[in-house]
Coordinates of C-alpha atoms in Angstrom, one line a residue:
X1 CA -36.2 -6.4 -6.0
X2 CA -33.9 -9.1 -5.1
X3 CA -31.9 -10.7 -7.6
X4 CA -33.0 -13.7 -9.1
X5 CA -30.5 -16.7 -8.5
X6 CA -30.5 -20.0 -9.8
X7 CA -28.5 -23.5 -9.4
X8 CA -28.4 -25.3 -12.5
X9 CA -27.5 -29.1 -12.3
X10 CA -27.4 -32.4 -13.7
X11 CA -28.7 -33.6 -10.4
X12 CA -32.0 -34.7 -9.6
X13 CA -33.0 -32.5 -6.3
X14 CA -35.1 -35.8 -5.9
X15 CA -32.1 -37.3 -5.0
X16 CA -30.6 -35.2 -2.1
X17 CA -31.1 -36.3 1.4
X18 CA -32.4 -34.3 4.2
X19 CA -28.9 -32.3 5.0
X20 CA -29.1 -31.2 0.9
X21 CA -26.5 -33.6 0.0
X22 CA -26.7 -35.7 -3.4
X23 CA -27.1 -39.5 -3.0
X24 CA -28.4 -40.5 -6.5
X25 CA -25.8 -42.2 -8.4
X26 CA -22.8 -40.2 -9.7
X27 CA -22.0 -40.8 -13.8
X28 CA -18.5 -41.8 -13.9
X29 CA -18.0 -41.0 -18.0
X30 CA -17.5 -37.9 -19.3
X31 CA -19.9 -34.8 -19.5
X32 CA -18.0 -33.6 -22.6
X33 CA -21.1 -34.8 -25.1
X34 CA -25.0 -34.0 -24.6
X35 CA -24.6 -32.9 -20.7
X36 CA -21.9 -30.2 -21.2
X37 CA -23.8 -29.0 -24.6
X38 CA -27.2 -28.4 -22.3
X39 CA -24.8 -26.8 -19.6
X40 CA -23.8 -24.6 -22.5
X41 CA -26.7 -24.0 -24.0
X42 CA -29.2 -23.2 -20.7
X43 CA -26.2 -20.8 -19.5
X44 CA -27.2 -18.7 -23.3
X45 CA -30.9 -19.3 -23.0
X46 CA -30.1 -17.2 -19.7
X47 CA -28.0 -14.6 -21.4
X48 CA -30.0 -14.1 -24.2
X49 CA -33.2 -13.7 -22.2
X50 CA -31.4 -11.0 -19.9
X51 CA -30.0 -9.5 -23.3
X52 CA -26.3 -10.3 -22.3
X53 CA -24.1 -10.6 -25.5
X54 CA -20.4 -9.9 -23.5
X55 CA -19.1 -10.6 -20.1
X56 CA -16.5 -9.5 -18.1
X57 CA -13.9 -11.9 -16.2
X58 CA -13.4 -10.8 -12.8
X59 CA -10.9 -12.8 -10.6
X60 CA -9.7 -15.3 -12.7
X61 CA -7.5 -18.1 -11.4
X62 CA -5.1 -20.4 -12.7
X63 CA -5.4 -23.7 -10.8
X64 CA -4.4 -27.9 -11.1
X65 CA -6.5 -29.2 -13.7
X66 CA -8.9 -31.5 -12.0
X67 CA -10.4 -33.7 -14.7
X68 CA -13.9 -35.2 -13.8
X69 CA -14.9 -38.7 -14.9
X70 CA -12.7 -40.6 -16.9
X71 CA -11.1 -37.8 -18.1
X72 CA -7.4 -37.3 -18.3
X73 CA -5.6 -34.1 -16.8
X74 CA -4.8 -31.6 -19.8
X75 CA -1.5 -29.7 -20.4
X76 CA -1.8 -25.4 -19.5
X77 CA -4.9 -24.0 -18.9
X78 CA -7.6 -25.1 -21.2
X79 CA -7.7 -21.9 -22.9
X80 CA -5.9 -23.0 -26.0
X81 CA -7.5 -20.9 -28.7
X82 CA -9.0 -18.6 -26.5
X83 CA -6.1 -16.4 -25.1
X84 CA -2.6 -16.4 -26.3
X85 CA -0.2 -18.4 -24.5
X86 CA 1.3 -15.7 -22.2
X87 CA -2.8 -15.7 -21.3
X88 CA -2.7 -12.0 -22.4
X89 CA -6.4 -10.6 -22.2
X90 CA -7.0 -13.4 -19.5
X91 CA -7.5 -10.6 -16.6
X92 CA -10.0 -9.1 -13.9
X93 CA -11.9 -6.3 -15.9
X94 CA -11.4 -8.0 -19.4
X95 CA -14.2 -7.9 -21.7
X96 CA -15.3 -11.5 -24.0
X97 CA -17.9 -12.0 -26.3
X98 CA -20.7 -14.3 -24.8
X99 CA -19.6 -17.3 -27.3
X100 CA -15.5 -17.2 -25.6
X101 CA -17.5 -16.9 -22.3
X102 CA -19.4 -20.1 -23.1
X103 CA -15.4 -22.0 -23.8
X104 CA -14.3 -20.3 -20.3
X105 CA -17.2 -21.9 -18.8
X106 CA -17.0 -25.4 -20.8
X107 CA -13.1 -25.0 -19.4
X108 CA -14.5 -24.9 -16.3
X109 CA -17.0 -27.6 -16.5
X110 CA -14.1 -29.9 -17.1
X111 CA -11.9 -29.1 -15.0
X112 CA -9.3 -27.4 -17.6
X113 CA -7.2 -25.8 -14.8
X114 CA -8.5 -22.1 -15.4
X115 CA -11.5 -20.7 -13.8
X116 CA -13.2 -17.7 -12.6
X117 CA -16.0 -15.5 -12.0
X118 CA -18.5 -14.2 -15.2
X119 CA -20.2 -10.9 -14.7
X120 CA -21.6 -8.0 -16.0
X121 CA -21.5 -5.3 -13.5
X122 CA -24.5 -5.6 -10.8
X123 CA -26.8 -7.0 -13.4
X124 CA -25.7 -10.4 -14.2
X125 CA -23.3 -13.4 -13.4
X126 CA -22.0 -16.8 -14.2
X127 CA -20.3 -19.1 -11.6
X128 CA -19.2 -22.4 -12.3
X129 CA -18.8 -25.0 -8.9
X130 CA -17.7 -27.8 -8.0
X131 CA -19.2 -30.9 -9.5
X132 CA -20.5 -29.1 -12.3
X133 CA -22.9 -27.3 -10.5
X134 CA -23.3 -23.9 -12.7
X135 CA -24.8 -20.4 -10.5
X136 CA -26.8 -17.9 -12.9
X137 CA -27.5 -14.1 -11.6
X138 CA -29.9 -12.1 -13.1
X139 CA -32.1 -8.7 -12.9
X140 CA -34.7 -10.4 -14.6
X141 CA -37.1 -14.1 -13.9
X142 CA -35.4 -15.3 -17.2
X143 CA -39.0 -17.8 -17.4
X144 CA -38.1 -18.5 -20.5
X145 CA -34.8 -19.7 -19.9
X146 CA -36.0 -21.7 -17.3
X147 CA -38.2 -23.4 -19.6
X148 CA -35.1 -23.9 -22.2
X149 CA -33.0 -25.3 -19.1
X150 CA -35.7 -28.3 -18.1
X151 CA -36.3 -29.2 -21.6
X152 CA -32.5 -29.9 -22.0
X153 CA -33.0 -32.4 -18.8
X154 CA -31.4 -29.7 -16.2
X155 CA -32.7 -28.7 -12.8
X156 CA -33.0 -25.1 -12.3
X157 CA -33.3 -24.5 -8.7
X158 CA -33.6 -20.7 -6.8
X159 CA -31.2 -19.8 -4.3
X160 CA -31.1 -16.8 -2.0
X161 CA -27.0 -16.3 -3.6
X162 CA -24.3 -18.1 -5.4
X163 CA -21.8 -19.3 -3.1
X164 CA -19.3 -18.4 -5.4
X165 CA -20.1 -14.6 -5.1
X166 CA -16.9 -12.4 -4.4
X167 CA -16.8 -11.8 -0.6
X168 CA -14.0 -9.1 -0.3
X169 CA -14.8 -7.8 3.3
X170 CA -11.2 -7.4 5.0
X171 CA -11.2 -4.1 7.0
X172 CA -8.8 -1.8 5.5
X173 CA -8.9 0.2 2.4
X174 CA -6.7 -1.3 -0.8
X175 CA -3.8 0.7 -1.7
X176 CA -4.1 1.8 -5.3
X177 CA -1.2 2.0 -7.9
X178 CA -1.9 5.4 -8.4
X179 CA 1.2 7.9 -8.6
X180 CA 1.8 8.4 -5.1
X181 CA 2.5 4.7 -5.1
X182 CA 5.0 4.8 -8.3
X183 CA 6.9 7.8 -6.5
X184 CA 7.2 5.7 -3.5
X185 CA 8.1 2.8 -5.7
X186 CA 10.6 5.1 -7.2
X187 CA 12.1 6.5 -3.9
X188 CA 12.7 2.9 -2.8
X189 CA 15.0 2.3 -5.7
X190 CA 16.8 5.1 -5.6
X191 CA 17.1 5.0 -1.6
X192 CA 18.2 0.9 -2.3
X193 CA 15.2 0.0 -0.3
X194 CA 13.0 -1.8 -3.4
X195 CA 14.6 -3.8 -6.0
X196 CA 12.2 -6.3 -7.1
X197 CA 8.1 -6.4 -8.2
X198 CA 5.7 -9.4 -7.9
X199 CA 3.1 -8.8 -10.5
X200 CA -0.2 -11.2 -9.8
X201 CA -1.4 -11.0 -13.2
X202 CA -4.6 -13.4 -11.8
X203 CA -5.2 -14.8 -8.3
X204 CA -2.7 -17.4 -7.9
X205 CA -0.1 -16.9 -9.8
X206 CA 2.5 -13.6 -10.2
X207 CA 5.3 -12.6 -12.7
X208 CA 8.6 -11.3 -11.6
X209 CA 10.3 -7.7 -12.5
X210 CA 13.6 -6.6 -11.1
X211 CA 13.2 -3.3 -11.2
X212 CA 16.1 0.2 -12.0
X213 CA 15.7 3.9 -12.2
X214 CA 15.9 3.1 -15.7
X215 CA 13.8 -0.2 -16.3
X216 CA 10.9 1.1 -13.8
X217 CA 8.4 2.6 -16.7
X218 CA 8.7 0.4 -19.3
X219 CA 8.2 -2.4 -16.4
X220 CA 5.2 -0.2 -15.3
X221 CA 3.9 -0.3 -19.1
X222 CA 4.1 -3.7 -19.4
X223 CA 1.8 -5.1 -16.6
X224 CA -1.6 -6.5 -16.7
X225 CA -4.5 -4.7 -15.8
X226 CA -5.6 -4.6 -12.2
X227 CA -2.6 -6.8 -11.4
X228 CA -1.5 -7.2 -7.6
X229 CA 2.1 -5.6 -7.0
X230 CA 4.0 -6.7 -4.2
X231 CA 7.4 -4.6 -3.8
X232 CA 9.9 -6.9 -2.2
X233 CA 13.6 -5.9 -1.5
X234 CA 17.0 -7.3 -4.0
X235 CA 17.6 -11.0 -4.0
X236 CA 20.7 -12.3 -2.6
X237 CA 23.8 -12.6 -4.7
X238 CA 24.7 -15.7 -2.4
X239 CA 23.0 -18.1 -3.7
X240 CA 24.2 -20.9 -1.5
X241 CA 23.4 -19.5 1.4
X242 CA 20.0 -19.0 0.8
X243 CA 19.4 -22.7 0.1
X244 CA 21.6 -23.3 2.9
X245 CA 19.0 -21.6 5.1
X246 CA 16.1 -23.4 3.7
X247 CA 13.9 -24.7 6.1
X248 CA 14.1 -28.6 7.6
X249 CA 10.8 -28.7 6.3
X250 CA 7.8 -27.6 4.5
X251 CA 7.1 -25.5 1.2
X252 CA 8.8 -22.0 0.6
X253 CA 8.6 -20.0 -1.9
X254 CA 12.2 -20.0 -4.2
X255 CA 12.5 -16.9 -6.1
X256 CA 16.1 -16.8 -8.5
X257 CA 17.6 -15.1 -11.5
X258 CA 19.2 -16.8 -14.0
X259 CA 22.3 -16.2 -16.1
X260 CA 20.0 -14.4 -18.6
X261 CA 18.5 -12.4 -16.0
X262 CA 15.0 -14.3 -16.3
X263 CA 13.4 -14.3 -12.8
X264 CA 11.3 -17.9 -11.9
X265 CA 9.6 -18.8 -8.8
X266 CA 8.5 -22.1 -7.6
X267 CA 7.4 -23.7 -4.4
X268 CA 8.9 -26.4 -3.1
X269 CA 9.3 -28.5 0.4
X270 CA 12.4 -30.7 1.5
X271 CA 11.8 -33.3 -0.8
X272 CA 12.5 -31.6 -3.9
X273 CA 15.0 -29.3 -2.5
X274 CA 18.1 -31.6 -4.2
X275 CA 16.5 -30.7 -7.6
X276 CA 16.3 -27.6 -6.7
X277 CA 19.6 -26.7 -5.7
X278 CA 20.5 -28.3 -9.4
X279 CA 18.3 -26.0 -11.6
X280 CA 19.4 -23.0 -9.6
X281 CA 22.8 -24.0 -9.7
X282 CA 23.8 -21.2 -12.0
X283 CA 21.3 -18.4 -11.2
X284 CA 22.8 -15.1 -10.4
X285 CA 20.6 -14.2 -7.0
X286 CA 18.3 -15.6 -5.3
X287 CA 15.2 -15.3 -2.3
X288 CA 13.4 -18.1 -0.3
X289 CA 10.3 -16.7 1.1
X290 CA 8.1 -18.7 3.5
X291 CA 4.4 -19.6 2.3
X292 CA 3.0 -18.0 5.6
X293 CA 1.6 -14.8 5.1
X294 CA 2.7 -13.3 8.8
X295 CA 6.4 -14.5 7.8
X296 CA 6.8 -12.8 4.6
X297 CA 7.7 -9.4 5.3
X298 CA 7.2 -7.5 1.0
X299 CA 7.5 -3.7 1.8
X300 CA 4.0 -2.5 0.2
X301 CA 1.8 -3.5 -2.1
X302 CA -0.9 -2.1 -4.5
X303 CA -3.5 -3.5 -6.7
X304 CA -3.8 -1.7 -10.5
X305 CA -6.6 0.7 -10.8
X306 CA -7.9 1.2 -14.7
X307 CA -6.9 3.4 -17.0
X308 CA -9.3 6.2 -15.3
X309 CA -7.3 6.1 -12.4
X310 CA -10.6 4.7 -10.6
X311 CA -9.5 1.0 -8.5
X312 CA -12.3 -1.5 -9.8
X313 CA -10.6 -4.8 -8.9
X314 CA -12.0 -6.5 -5.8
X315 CA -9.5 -8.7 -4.7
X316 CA -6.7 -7.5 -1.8
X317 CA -3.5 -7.9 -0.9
X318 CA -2.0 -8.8 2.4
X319 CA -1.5 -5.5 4.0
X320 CA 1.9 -4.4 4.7
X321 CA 3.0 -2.1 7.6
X322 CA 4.1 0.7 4.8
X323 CA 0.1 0.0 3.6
X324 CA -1.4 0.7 7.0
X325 CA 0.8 3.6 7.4
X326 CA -0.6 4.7 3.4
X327 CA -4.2 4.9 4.5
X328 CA -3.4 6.4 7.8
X329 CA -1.6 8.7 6.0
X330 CA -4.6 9.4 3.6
X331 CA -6.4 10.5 6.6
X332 CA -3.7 13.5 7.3
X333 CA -4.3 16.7 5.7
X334 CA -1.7 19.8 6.5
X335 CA -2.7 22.4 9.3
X336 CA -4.8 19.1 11.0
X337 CA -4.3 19.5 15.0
X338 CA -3.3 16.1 16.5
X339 CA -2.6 14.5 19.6
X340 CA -0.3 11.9 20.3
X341 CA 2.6 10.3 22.7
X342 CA 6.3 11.3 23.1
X343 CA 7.8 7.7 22.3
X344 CA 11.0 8.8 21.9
X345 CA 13.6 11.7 21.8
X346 CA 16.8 10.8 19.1
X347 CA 19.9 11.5 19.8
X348 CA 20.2 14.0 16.9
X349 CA 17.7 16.1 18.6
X350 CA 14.4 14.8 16.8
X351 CA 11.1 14.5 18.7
X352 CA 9.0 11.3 17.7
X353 CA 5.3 11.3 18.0
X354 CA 2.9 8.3 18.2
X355 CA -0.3 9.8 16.5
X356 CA -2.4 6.8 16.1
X357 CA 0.2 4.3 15.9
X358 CA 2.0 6.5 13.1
X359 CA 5.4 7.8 14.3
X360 CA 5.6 11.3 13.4
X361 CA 8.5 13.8 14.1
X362 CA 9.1 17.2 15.3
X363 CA 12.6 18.7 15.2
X364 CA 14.2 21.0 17.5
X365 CA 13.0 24.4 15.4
X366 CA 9.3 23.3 15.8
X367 CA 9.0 22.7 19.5
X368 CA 9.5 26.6 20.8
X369 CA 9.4 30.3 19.7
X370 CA 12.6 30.3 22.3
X371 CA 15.6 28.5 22.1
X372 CA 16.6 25.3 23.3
X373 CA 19.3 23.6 23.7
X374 CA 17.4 20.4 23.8
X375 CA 14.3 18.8 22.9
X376 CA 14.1 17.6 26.8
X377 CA 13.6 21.4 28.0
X378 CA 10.1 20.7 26.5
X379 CA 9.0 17.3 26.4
X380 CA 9.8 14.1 27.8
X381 CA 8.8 10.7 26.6
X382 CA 5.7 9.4 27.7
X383 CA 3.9 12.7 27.3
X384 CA 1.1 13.8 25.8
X385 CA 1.5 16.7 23.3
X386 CA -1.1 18.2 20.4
X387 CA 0.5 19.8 17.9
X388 CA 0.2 21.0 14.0
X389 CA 0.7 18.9 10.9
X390 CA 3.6 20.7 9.1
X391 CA 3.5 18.3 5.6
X392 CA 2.0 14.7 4.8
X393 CA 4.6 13.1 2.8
X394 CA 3.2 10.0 1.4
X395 CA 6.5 9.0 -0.9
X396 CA 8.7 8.8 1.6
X397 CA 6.1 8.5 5.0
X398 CA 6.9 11.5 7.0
X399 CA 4.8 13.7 8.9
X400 CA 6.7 16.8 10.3
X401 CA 4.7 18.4 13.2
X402 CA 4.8 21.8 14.8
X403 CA 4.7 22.5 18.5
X404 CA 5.3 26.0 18.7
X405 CA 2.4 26.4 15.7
X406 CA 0.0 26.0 18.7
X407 CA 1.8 28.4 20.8
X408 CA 2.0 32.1 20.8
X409 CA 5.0 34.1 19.1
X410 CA 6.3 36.1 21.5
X411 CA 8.7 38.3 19.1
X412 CA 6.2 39.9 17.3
X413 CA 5.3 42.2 21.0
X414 CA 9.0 43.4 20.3
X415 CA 8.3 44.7 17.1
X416 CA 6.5 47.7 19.3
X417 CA 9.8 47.8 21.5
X418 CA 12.1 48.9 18.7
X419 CA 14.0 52.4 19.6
X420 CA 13.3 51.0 23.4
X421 CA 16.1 50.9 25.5
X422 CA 15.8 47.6 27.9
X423 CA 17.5 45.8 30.6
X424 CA 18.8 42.1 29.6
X425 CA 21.3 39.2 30.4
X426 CA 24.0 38.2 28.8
X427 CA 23.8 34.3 27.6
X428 CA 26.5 33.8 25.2
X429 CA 29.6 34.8 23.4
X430 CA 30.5 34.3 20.1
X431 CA 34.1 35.7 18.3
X432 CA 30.9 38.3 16.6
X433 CA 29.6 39.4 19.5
X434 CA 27.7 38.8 22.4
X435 CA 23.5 37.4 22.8
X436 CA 21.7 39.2 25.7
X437 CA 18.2 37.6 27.0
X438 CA 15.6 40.6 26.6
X439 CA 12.6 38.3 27.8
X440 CA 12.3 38.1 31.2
X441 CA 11.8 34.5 31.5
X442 CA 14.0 31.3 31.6
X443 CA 14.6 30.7 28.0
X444 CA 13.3 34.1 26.8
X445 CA 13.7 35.9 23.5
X446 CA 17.6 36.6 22.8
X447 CA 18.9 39.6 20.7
X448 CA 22.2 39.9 18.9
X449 CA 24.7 43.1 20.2
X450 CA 27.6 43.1 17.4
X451 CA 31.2 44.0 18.9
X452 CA 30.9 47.4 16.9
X453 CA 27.7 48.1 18.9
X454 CA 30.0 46.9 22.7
X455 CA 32.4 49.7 23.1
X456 CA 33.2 52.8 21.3
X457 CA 36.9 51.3 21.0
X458 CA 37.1 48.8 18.8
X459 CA 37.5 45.1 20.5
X460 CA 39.0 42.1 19.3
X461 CA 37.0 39.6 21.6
X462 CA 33.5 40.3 23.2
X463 CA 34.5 39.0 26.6
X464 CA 37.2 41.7 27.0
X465 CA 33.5 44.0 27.5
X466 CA 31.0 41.4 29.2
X467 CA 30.8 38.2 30.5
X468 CA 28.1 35.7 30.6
X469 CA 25.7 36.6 33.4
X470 CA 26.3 40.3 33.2
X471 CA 23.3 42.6 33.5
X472 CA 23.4 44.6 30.0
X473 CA 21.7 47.4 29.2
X474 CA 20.7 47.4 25.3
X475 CA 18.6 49.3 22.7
X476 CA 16.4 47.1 20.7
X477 CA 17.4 48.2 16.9
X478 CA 15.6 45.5 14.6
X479 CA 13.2 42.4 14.1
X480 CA 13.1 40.8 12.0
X481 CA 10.3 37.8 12.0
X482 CA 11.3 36.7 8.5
X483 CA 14.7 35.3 10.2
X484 CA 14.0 35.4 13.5
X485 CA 16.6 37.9 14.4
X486 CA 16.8 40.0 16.8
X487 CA 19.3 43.3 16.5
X488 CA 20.4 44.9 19.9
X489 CA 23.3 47.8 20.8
X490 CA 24.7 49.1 24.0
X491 CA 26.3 51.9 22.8
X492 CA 23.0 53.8 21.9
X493 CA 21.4 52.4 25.3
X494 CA 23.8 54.5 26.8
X495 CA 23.3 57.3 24.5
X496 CA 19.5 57.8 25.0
X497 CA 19.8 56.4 28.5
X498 CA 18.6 53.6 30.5
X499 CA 15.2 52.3 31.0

């Protein structure tokens, strides 16, 4: 059964024209006397006949105070009395009594600069709106609330929904702060990548952490339940050259530490930029970050989950490259076959992979059984290789990949060659002794032959014997497939004879 959804106004209905909007004549005193008490008491008539006695605030906000009628605007919040003044135990999740949800929503009848959503899981919901219209979700009719709400001179009217109901549809999946984000977190620091955490302790309005190796858990502890993180990188020392760079015009973001290592934000535009430059005039660091989302460049984020570890809040961050690569990452599991495109070949000898626009690696080791002098003897940008996932590391964003995992070992066939005498090539010297190509094939399987295992005579340098290109006839002595080592002698090929 559909949930049963109600608008409940001062308004007359009677007085709405045919596109729904109200044209009967607006009070212009305040609603703080016999209007916001039947507000009050038709939202409890409600609660009480749906057998509500708590309610949970979910996204609460922190807004101007907007005072309706003659009303003047309030200092804070309008929860004076209600939270403490840090608004501690003003967060998504946190559970209130129905009587301090009735303030939060006489708060938000006038316009006290606080607001958000009332619920109790799936079953029931407060919303105040604009204009002091108040939105009531239950499971149940609630007739005899209805009742209460028209004899206190209210209009009750049924909706399909509340247009005030949480609409958190972005594609994507929200990056918890579970432990694979504090050991990214963690790596950052360490790796100088991360030095400072935004902490959106409700919607609109965030506390500032610089964070240490040594400051990172007792920061941690401190935050507020299923708080937004952003992880943004060190302000800048130069302080005068970040409000040098401030823009000609239009708000930014100012983010600075002061002398006592208190961090403040504020936004400001040119006009108060003078003022600005004078309160900051002795702050330590500082960071101006634009107001537009696709020019603020944080390094991840995450949203608190509760203490069960499960991710209950339903608001998002903006999504971060380092995010998108998180739940792509989620999607990797070791041994996983994937395909992808050669984008790029380092100059250090690493491969690099495009495997669904994640750049994945492969070094030199993991693209043949054979050796290779480089990774262009076996791939070349622009094509398409499969290979297997080696490791998913989600701290510091690396997936290693295997080529030759898909391929066949070729030493293990030696293994049954061992005591065989075989014909080979030489391919290098070394001051030990001298590698000889026993695969016939460019690029084939090399063995080791020692300079005791050369000449009967003792030798000083290998290429006093052989020389690279000589035909050399070898006994195959060991593999190993632990080390990938293969041991080879000429002196007992001559012994036992050729092949």
């Amino acid at each position: 059964m559909p949930p049963f959804v109600y608008r409940i106004t001062k308004y007359d209905p009677a007085d709405r024209d045919e596109h729904g909007s109200y044209i009967g004549a607006e009070e212009p005193t305040s609603d703080h006397g016999p209007v916001e008490s039947a507000y009050l008491q038709a939202v409890g008539a409600f609660a009480a006949a749906a057998g509500i006695d708590h309610l949970a605030i979910r996204e609460p906000q922190i807004t101007s105070p907007v005072p309706f009628g003659l009303d003047s605007a309030i200092e804070g919040h309008g929860l004076e009395g209600l939270f403490p003044p840090d608004l501690s135990g003003f967060h998504d999740g946190a559970e209130v009594s129905l009587s301090v949800g009735l303030e939060l929503i006489r708060a938000m009848l006038r316009g006290n600069g606080a607001w958000c959503r009332l619920e109790v899981e799936d079953s029931f919901a407060v919303h105040v709106g604009w204009d002091q219209y108040v939105y009531v979700r239950s499971e149940q009719p609630c007739e005899s609330a209805l009742a209460r709400t028209r004899a206190l001179g209210l209009f009750p009217e049924r909706l399909q929904a509340s247009p005030y109901e949480a609409d958190f549809d972005e594609p994507g999946e929200q990056r918890p702060a579970d432990e694979d984000f504090w050991a990214r977190l963690r790596w950052s620091i360490a790796s100088r990548e991360a030095a400072m955490l935004e902490e959106g302790y409700v919607d609109n309005a965030s506390r500032w952490h610089r964070l240490t190796e040594n400051t990172l858990e007792g920061v941690r502890a401190r935050l507020t339940p299923r708080s937004q993180l952003t992880v943004w990188p060190d302000l800048s020392a130069d302080v005068e050259a970040v409000l040098a760079m401030l823009p000609d015009e239009g708000p930014v973001e100012l983010v600075w530490e002061d002398e006592n290592g208190a961090i403040t934000s504020t936004i400001a535009d040119e006009t108060e930029y003078r003022a600005l430059a004078v309160q900051v005039a002795d702050a330590r660091a500082a960071a101006a970050l634009p107001l537009d989302v696709e020019s603020r460049h944080p390094l991840f984020t995450a949203v608190m989950p509760d203490s069960d570890g499960v991710l209950r809040a339903r608001w998002r961050t903006e999504l971060t490259p380092s995010d998108r690569n998180w739940a792509f990452l989620k999607t990797l599991r070791r041994g996983q076959i994937v395909t992808g495109t050669v984008t790029a070949i380092a100059g250090f000898g690493v491969t690099f992979v495009d495997i669904g626009g994640f750049r994945a690696m492969i070094n030199i080791p993991e693209l043949s059984w054979r050796h290779i002098d480089h990774p262009s003897d076996v791939v070349s940008v622009g094509q398409e290789v499969s290979a297997e996932i080696l490791d998913v590391d989600m701290v510091r964003e690396r997936v290693p990949l295997s080529l030759k995992a898909l391929q066949e070992d070729p030493m293990p066939q030696f293994i049954q060659q061992v005591d065989q005498v075989v014909n080979g090539v030489v391919t290098k010297l070394v001051p030990f002794g001298a590698f000889v190509r026993i695969e016939d094939r460019e690029g084939g399987l090399e063995g080791l032959v020692h300079n005791t295992e050369l000449a009967q005579e003792p030798i000083a340098h290998p290429e006093d014997v052989v020389q690279v290109g000589d035909p050399l006839v070898v006994r195959i002595l060991d593999v190993d497939l632990t080390r990938r080592r293969i041991v080879l002698s000429h002196l007992q090929a001559l012994t036992h004879g050729g092949p």
